[in-house]
Short mmCIF file of C-alpha atoms in Angstrom, two decimals:
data_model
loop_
_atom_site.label_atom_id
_atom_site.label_comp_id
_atom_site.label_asym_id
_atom_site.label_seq_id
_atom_site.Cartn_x
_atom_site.Cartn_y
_atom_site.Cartn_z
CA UNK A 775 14.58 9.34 11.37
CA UNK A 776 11.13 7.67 10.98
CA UNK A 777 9.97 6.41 7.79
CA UNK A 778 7.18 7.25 5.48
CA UNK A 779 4.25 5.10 4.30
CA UNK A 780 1.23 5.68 2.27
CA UNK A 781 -1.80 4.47 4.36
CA UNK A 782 -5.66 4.64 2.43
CA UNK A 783 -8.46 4.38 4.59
CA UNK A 784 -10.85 2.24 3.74
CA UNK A 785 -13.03 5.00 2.08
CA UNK A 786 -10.25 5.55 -0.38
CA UNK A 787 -8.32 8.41 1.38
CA UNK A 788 -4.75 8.45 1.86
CA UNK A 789 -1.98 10.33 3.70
CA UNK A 790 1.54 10.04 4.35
CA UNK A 791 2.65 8.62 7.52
CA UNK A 792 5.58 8.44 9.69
CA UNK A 793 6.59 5.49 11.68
CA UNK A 794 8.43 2.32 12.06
CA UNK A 795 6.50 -0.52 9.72
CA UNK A 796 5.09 -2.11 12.81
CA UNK A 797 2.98 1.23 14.05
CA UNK A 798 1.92 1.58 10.21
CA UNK A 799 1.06 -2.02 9.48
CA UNK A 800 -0.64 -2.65 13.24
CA UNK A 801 -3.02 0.49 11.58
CA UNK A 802 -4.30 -1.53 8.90
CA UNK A 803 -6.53 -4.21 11.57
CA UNK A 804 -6.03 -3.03 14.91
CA UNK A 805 -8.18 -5.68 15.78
CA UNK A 806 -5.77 -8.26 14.47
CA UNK A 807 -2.75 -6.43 13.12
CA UNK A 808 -1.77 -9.23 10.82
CA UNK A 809 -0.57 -7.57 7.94
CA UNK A 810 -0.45 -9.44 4.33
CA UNK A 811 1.88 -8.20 1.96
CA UNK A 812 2.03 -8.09 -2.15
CA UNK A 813 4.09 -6.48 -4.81
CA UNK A 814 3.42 -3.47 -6.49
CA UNK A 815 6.18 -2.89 -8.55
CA UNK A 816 8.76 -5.52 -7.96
CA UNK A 817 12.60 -4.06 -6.62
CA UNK A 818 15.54 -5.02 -8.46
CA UNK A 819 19.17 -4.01 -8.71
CA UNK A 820 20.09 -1.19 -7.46
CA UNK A 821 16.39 0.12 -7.59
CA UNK A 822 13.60 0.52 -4.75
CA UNK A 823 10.26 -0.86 -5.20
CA UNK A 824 6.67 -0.70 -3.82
CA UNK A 825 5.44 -2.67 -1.47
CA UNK A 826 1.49 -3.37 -0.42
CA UNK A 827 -0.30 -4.59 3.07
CA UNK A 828 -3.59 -5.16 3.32
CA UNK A 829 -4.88 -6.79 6.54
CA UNK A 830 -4.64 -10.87 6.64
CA UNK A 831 -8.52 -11.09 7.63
CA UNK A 832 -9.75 -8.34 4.64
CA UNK A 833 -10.11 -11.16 2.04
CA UNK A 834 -13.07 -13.03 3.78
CA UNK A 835 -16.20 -11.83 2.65
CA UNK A 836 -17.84 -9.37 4.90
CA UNK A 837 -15.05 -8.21 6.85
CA UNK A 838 -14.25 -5.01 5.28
CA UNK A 839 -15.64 -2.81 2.89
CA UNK A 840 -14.92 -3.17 -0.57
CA UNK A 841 -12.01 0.00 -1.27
CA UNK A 842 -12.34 1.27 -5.19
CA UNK A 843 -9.91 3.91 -4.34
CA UNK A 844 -7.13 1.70 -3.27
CA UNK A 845 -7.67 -0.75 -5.49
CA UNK A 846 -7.65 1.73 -8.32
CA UNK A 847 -4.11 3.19 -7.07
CA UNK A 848 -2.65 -0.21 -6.59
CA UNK A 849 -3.63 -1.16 -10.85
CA UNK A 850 -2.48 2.00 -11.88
CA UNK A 851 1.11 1.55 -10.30
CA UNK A 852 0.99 -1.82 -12.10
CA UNK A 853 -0.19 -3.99 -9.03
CA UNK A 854 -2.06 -6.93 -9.38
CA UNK A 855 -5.63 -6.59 -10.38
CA UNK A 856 -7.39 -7.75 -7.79
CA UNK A 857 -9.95 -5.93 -5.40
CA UNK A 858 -8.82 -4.52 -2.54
CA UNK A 859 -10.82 -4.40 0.89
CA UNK A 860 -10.25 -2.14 3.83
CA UNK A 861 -7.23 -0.13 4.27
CA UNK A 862 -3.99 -0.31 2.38
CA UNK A 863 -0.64 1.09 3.22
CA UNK A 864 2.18 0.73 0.69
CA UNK A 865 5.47 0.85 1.66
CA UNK A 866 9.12 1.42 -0.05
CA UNK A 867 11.51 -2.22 -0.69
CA UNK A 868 14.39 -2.61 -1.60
CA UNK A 869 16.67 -5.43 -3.41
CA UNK A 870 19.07 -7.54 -1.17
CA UNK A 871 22.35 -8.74 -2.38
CA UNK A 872 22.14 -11.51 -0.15
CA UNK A 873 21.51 -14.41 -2.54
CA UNK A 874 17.74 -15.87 -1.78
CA UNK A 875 17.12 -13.00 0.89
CA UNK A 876 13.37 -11.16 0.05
CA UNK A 877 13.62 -7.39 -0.35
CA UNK A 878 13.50 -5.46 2.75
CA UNK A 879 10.77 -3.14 3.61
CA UNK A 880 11.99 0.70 3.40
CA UNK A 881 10.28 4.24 3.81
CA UNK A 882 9.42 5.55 0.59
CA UNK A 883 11.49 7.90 -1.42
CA UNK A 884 10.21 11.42 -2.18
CA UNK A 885 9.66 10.57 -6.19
CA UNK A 886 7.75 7.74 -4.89
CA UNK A 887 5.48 9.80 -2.76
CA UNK A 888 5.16 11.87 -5.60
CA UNK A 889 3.93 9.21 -7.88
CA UNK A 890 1.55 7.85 -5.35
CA UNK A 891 0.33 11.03 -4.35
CA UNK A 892 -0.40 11.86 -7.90
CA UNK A 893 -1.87 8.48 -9.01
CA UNK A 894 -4.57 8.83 -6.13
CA UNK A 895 -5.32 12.16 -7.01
CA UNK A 896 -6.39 10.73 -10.61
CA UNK A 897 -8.27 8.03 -9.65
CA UNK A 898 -9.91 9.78 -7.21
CA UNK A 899 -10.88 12.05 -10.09
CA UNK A 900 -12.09 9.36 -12.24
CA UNK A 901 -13.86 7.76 -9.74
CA UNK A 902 -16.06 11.11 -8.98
CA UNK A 903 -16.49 11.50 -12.80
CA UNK A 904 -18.13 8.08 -13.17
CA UNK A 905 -20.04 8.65 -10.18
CA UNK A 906 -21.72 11.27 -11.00
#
């Protein structure tokens, strides 16, 4: 059973994808394929989390365009605030009990394709509203 990750182009627009994290990730820079991950919304307990990935070579200057749309979705799920170039995939994770071992990197859930799916939806909104 493959897995499911939100990828965003780097004109802001998204769609669910299946695939191992490799495929999805190599998407972001196929020129590189040198994914750098972030939290979202950090895993804990017995709950899942969200993930992001961003290409490794999107934060110097020039590289990629700048991506409102991502960004946007990213600060609304309670990401850090910082801008986001390129594309963006965002994947599920997951606590370990292993002491000291990082979360692993899971498919999302449905609820939390829902959420995404509905976040971009509004920011997409409010980014046509101010643009016009």
């Amino acid at each position: 059973m493959a897995s499911v990750f939100a990828f965003f182009d780097s004109d802001g627009e998204m769609e669910f994808r299946e695939g191992t994290p490799d495929r999805v990730f190599g998407a972001l820079d196929p020129r590189h394929a040198d994914p750098l991950a972030f939290t979202v919304q950090r895993c804990s307990w017995g709950g899942d989390g969200l993930e992001g990935h961003i290409s490794n070579t999107a934060r110097f200057v020039g590289t990629y365009p700048p991506n409102p749309v991502a960004t946007g979705v990213v600060t609304a799920l309670g990401g850090p605030q910082e801008y986001i170039f390129g594309n963006l995939v965002i994947c599920g994770s997951r606590w370990s009990p292993i002491e000291g071992e990082p979360p692993s990197i899971h498919g999302l859930s449905q609820a939390q394709q829902d959420l995404i799916g509905d976040v971009h939806i509004a920011v997409r909104k409010e980014a046509a509203s101010t643009h016009q």
